[in-house]
Amino acid sequence: MFGYVTVAKSQLSEKDYKTFCAYYCGLCRAIGRECSQLSRLGLSYDITFLAIVLSSVIGKEPETVSHRCAVHPTKKRLSVVNDMAVDYAAAMGTMLTYLKLEDDLRDEHSLKAAAGMAAMRSGYRRSCRRYQPEADMIRGQLAELSRLEKDGCDSIDETAEAFAKILENMFTPGFIEEDTLRRSLAWLGYNLGRWIYIMDAYNDMDSDMKEGSYNPLLAGGKSPEYYHGEAAREIELSLTFTLENIASAFELIDLGGNKNIIGRIIYTCLKQKQKAVLSGEDAVMDNRCLLRGTTNGSGSRLRRNEGK
């Protein structure tokens, strides 16, 4: 889940943007503290979205402190601290990144993946000790996704389902106990995962065709031109329907003071990203306040989203 949840500074109030940045910086610090310093290579806006949603439903006002860091040594920046949702998201992001690297190494013998795994191994092991059931879940779903890819599955719905279930589970941690809330969070996570997977498949069609890599949209013998042409409307409708499901789940969740931030991301930023990908003009968001160089290092279906 890398590179498709984006934040446009122009779409948020100054206060809300600073709040998002505080979660982003807090997550970066939490990864370094809870996992390992090198695990911060897996930092992404997508995992920040997970952190802010779960932090919001807990109902506790986030605690923030001002820090300097190596990336921003001249000016202190606010970071969210002492937040169980942020710590949880740090571990989930680390495990997902590591296991995708592992999958990439196994399937493609990628030296980049091997180097990434070496860098993140200690952070992954620490995360697994705290969240073993979640690690097993991610590993199992990625194995199912790998099986579908090896079988040349030509159903985008079937392959997207395997990834969607990872996010469905990530959005329903054990510290969220209320059943109705868990169902809404599960629906939000599931549809976000489905949307990300289909977006990535569409965005990578041309490069996958050139490289001979698996892509569920191409597995049935169709060409990228088919999906850019007569089938483009079908893809757009599927993605828009999935975005509407995300929005319907969002409307059922009490997100406190962060509801506007999360709503703007869902209703404006994701929609803008979708439009940019479908038009072939992938959006360049204004993230000047945030850390640069967000990486994923992962392979298979979600491996090439640096800078998206």
Coordinates of C-alpha atoms in Angstrom, one line a residue:
M1 CA 0.0 0.0 0.0
F2 CA 2.5 2.5 -1.1
G3 CA 2.2 5.8 -2.8
Y4 CA -1.5 6.2 -3.6
V5 CA -2.7 7.9 -0.4
T6 CA -1.4 11.4 -0.9
V7 CA -1.9 14.7 0.8
A8 CA -2.4 18.0 -1.0
K9 CA -1.4 20.9 1.2
S10 CA -3.7 23.2 -0.8
Q11 CA -6.7 21.1 0.2
L12 CA -6.2 21.3 4.0
S13 CA -6.4 24.2 6.4
E14 CA -3.1 25.3 7.9
K15 CA -4.1 23.8 11.2
D16 CA -5.1 20.5 9.7
Y17 CA -2.0 20.2 7.6
K18 CA 0.2 20.8 10.6
T19 CA -1.8 18.1 12.4
F20 CA -1.1 15.6 9.6
C21 CA 2.6 16.5 9.6
A22 CA 2.7 15.9 13.3
Y23 CA 1.4 12.4 12.8
Y24 CA 3.8 11.8 9.9
C25 CA 6.8 12.9 12.1
G26 CA 5.4 11.0 15.1
L27 CA 5.2 7.9 13.0
C28 CA 8.7 8.3 11.7
R29 CA 10.0 8.6 15.3
A30 CA 7.8 5.7 16.4
I31 CA 9.3 3.4 13.7
G32 CA 12.8 4.3 14.8
R33 CA 11.9 3.7 18.5
E34 CA 9.6 0.7 18.2
C35 CA 11.2 -1.1 15.2
S36 CA 14.6 0.2 14.2
Q37 CA 16.2 3.3 12.7
L38 CA 16.6 1.7 9.3
S39 CA 13.0 0.6 9.3
R40 CA 12.1 4.3 8.8
L41 CA 12.9 3.5 5.1
G42 CA 9.3 2.1 5.0
L43 CA 7.7 5.4 6.1
S44 CA 4.8 6.3 3.9
Y45 CA 1.8 8.6 3.8
D46 CA -0.4 5.5 3.5
I47 CA 0.7 4.2 6.9
T48 CA 0.3 7.7 8.3
F49 CA -3.3 7.6 7.2
L50 CA -3.8 4.3 9.1
A51 CA -2.2 5.9 12.2
I52 CA -4.4 9.0 12.1
V53 CA -7.6 7.1 11.6
L54 CA -7.0 4.7 14.4
S55 CA -5.7 7.4 16.7
S56 CA -8.9 9.4 16.0
V57 CA -11.3 6.7 17.0
I58 CA -9.6 6.1 20.3
G59 CA -11.0 9.4 21.3
K60 CA -7.9 10.6 23.2
E61 CA -6.5 14.0 22.4
P62 CA -3.1 13.4 20.8
E63 CA -0.1 14.6 22.7
T64 CA 2.6 16.5 20.8
V65 CA 6.1 17.6 21.4
S66 CA 8.5 19.7 19.3
H67 CA 11.7 18.0 18.0
R68 CA 14.6 18.7 15.7
C69 CA 15.8 15.8 13.5
A70 CA 18.5 15.0 11.1
V71 CA 16.3 15.8 8.1
H72 CA 15.1 19.1 9.6
P73 CA 17.9 20.1 11.9
T74 CA 17.3 23.9 11.9
K75 CA 13.6 24.0 12.9
K76 CA 11.7 22.1 15.5
R77 CA 8.6 20.2 14.3
L78 CA 5.6 18.9 16.1
S79 CA 5.4 15.1 16.6
V80 CA 2.6 13.0 18.0
V81 CA 3.9 11.0 20.9
N82 CA 2.6 8.3 23.4
D83 CA -0.1 7.2 21.0
M84 CA -0.8 3.4 20.7
A85 CA -2.3 3.8 17.2
V86 CA 0.9 5.4 16.0
D87 CA 3.0 2.7 17.5
Y88 CA 0.8 0.1 16.0
A89 CA 0.9 1.7 12.6
A90 CA 4.7 1.8 12.8
A91 CA 4.9 -2.0 13.3
M92 CA 2.3 -2.7 10.6
G93 CA 4.2 -0.6 8.1
T94 CA 7.5 -2.3 8.9
M95 CA 6.1 -5.8 8.7
L96 CA 4.2 -5.1 5.4
T97 CA 7.3 -3.6 3.8
Y98 CA 9.6 -6.3 4.9
L99 CA 7.3 -9.1 3.8
K100 CA 6.8 -7.5 0.4
L101 CA 10.6 -7.4 0.1
E102 CA 10.8 -11.0 1.0
D103 CA 8.2 -11.8 -1.6
D104 CA 10.1 -9.8 -4.2
L105 CA 13.4 -11.6 -3.3
R106 CA 11.7 -15.0 -3.6
D107 CA 9.9 -14.3 -6.9
E108 CA 12.4 -12.0 -8.7
H109 CA 15.8 -12.6 -6.9
S110 CA 16.0 -8.8 -6.5
L111 CA 19.3 -7.6 -5.0
K112 CA 17.5 -4.4 -4.0
A113 CA 15.0 -6.5 -2.0
A114 CA 17.8 -8.4 -0.3
A115 CA 19.5 -5.2 0.7
G116 CA 16.2 -3.8 2.0
M117 CA 15.5 -6.9 4.0
A118 CA 18.9 -6.8 5.6
A119 CA 18.3 -3.2 6.6
M120 CA 14.8 -3.8 8.1
R121 CA 15.3 -7.3 9.5
S122 CA 15.7 -6.3 13.2
G123 CA 12.7 -3.9 13.0
Y124 CA 10.6 -6.7 11.4
R125 CA 11.5 -9.1 14.1
R126 CA 10.7 -6.7 16.9
S127 CA 7.4 -5.9 15.3
C128 CA 6.6 -9.6 15.0
R129 CA 7.3 -10.2 18.6
R130 CA 4.6 -7.6 19.5
Y131 CA 2.1 -8.4 16.8
Q132 CA 2.6 -12.1 15.7
P133 CA -1.0 -12.7 14.6
E134 CA -0.9 -9.7 12.4
A135 CA 2.4 -10.8 10.9
D136 CA 1.0 -14.2 10.2
M137 CA -2.0 -12.6 8.5
I138 CA 0.0 -10.4 6.3
R139 CA 2.3 -13.3 5.3
G140 CA -0.7 -15.5 4.5
Q141 CA -2.4 -13.0 2.3
L142 CA 0.8 -12.1 0.5
A143 CA 1.3 -15.8 -0.1
E144 CA -2.2 -16.1 -1.6
L145 CA -1.5 -13.0 -3.8
S146 CA 1.8 -14.6 -4.9
R147 CA 0.0 -17.8 -5.8
L148 CA -2.6 -16.0 -7.9
E149 CA 0.2 -14.1 -9.7
K150 CA 2.1 -17.3 -10.4
D151 CA -1.1 -18.9 -11.7
G152 CA -1.6 -16.0 -14.1
C153 CA -4.9 -15.0 -12.6
D154 CA -6.8 -12.7 -15.0
S155 CA -9.4 -11.5 -12.4
I156 CA -8.5 -8.1 -11.0
D157 CA -11.3 -8.6 -8.4
E158 CA -9.8 -11.8 -7.1
T159 CA -6.2 -10.5 -6.8
A160 CA -7.4 -7.2 -5.3
E161 CA -9.3 -9.2 -2.7
A162 CA -6.1 -10.8 -1.4
F163 CA -4.5 -7.4 -0.8
A164 CA -7.8 -5.8 0.4
K165 CA -8.0 -8.3 3.3
I166 CA -4.6 -7.2 4.6
L167 CA -5.8 -3.6 5.0
E168 CA -9.2 -4.9 6.4
N169 CA -7.3 -6.6 9.2
M170 CA -4.8 -3.7 9.7
F171 CA -7.7 -1.3 10.3
T172 CA -9.2 -3.5 13.0
P173 CA -6.5 -3.9 15.7
G174 CA -7.3 -5.6 19.0
F175 CA -7.4 -2.3 21.0
I176 CA -10.6 -1.4 19.0
E177 CA -13.2 -3.4 20.7
E178 CA -16.7 -2.0 19.8
D179 CA -18.3 -4.2 17.2
T180 CA -20.0 -1.6 15.1
L181 CA -16.9 0.5 14.9
R182 CA -14.8 -2.5 13.9
R183 CA -17.2 -3.3 11.1
S184 CA -17.0 0.3 9.7
L185 CA -13.2 0.3 10.0
A186 CA -12.9 -3.1 8.3
W187 CA -15.1 -1.8 5.4
L188 CA -12.9 1.3 5.1
G189 CA -9.7 -0.7 5.1
Y190 CA -10.9 -3.4 2.8
N191 CA -12.1 -0.9 0.1
L192 CA -8.9 1.2 0.5
G193 CA -6.8 -1.9 -0.1
R194 CA -8.9 -2.8 -3.2
W195 CA -8.7 0.7 -4.5
I196 CA -4.9 0.8 -4.1
Y197 CA -4.4 -2.5 -5.8
I198 CA -6.5 -1.6 -8.8
M199 CA -4.9 1.8 -9.1
D200 CA -1.4 0.2 -9.0
A201 CA -2.3 -2.4 -11.6
Y202 CA -3.7 0.3 -14.0
N203 CA -0.7 2.6 -13.4
D204 CA 1.8 -0.1 -14.1
M205 CA 0.3 -1.6 -17.3
D206 CA 2.7 -0.1 -19.8
S207 CA 5.8 -0.9 -17.8
D208 CA 4.6 -4.4 -17.0
M209 CA 3.9 -5.0 -20.7
K210 CA 7.4 -3.9 -21.7
E211 CA 9.1 -6.0 -18.9
G212 CA 6.9 -9.0 -19.3
S213 CA 5.8 -8.7 -15.7
Y214 CA 2.5 -10.1 -14.3
N215 CA -0.4 -7.7 -14.3
P216 CA -4.0 -9.0 -13.6
L217 CA -5.4 -6.5 -16.2
L218 CA -3.1 -8.0 -18.9
A219 CA -3.2 -11.6 -17.9
G220 CA -6.3 -12.3 -20.1
G221 CA -4.4 -11.2 -23.2
K222 CA -5.7 -7.6 -23.3
S223 CA -3.3 -4.8 -24.0
P224 CA -2.8 -1.5 -22.2
E225 CA -4.4 0.2 -25.1
Y226 CA -7.6 -1.7 -24.4
Y227 CA -7.9 -0.3 -20.9
H228 CA -6.8 3.2 -22.0
G229 CA -9.6 3.0 -24.6
E230 CA -12.9 1.1 -24.6
A231 CA -12.4 -0.4 -21.1
A232 CA -11.3 2.8 -19.4
R233 CA -14.8 3.7 -18.3
E234 CA -15.2 0.3 -16.7
I235 CA -12.1 0.7 -14.7
E236 CA -13.1 4.2 -13.7
L237 CA -16.5 3.1 -12.5
S238 CA -15.0 0.3 -10.5
L239 CA -12.5 2.6 -8.8
T240 CA -15.2 5.3 -8.2
F241 CA -17.5 2.7 -6.7
T242 CA -14.8 1.6 -4.3
L243 CA -14.0 5.2 -3.3
E244 CA -17.7 5.6 -2.6
N245 CA -17.5 2.6 -0.3
I246 CA -14.6 4.2 1.5
A247 CA -16.6 7.4 1.9
S248 CA -19.7 5.5 3.2
A249 CA -17.5 3.8 5.9
F250 CA -15.9 7.1 6.8
E251 CA -19.3 8.7 7.4
L252 CA -20.2 6.1 10.0
I253 CA -17.1 6.6 12.1
D254 CA -16.6 9.2 14.8
L255 CA -13.2 10.7 14.1
G256 CA -13.4 13.6 16.5
G257 CA -11.3 16.6 15.6
N258 CA -9.5 14.8 12.8
K259 CA -12.7 14.1 10.8
N260 CA -12.0 17.1 8.4
I261 CA -8.4 16.0 7.7
I262 CA -9.5 12.4 6.9
G263 CA -12.5 13.5 4.9
R264 CA -10.4 15.8 2.8
I265 CA -8.0 13.0 2.0
I266 CA -10.8 10.6 1.0
Y267 CA -13.0 13.0 -0.9
T268 CA -10.4 15.3 -2.5
C269 CA -6.9 13.8 -2.4
L270 CA -7.7 10.2 -3.4
K271 CA -10.1 11.4 -6.0
Q272 CA -7.5 13.7 -7.4
K273 CA -4.9 10.9 -7.4
Q274 CA -7.4 8.6 -9.2
K275 CA -8.0 11.2 -11.9
A276 CA -4.3 11.8 -12.4
V277 CA -3.5 8.0 -12.8
L278 CA -6.4 7.4 -15.1
S279 CA -5.5 10.3 -17.3
G280 CA -1.9 9.3 -17.4
E281 CA -0.8 12.5 -15.6
D282 CA 0.0 11.1 -12.2
A283 CA -0.4 13.9 -9.6
V284 CA 2.5 15.7 -8.0
M285 CA 1.2 16.6 -4.6
D286 CA 2.5 19.5 -2.5
N287 CA 4.2 17.7 0.3
R288 CA 6.9 20.3 1.1
C289 CA 6.1 20.2 4.8
L290 CA 6.7 16.4 4.9
L291 CA 9.8 14.3 4.7
R292 CA 11.0 13.6 1.2
G293 CA 12.1 10.3 -0.2
T294 CA 9.2 8.2 1.0
T295 CA 10.2 4.7 -0.1
N296 CA 8.6 1.3 -0.4
G297 CA 11.3 -1.0 -1.6
S298 CA 8.7 -3.7 -2.2
G299 CA 8.1 -5.9 -5.2
S300 CA 5.4 -7.7 -7.1
R301 CA 2.3 -5.7 -7.7
L302 CA 3.2 -2.8 -5.4
R303 CA 6.8 -2.4 -6.1
R304 CA 7.2 0.7 -8.3
N305 CA 5.5 3.6 -6.6
E306 CA 8.4 5.9 -5.6
G307 CA 7.4 9.4 -6.1
K308 CA 3.8 8.7 -7.0

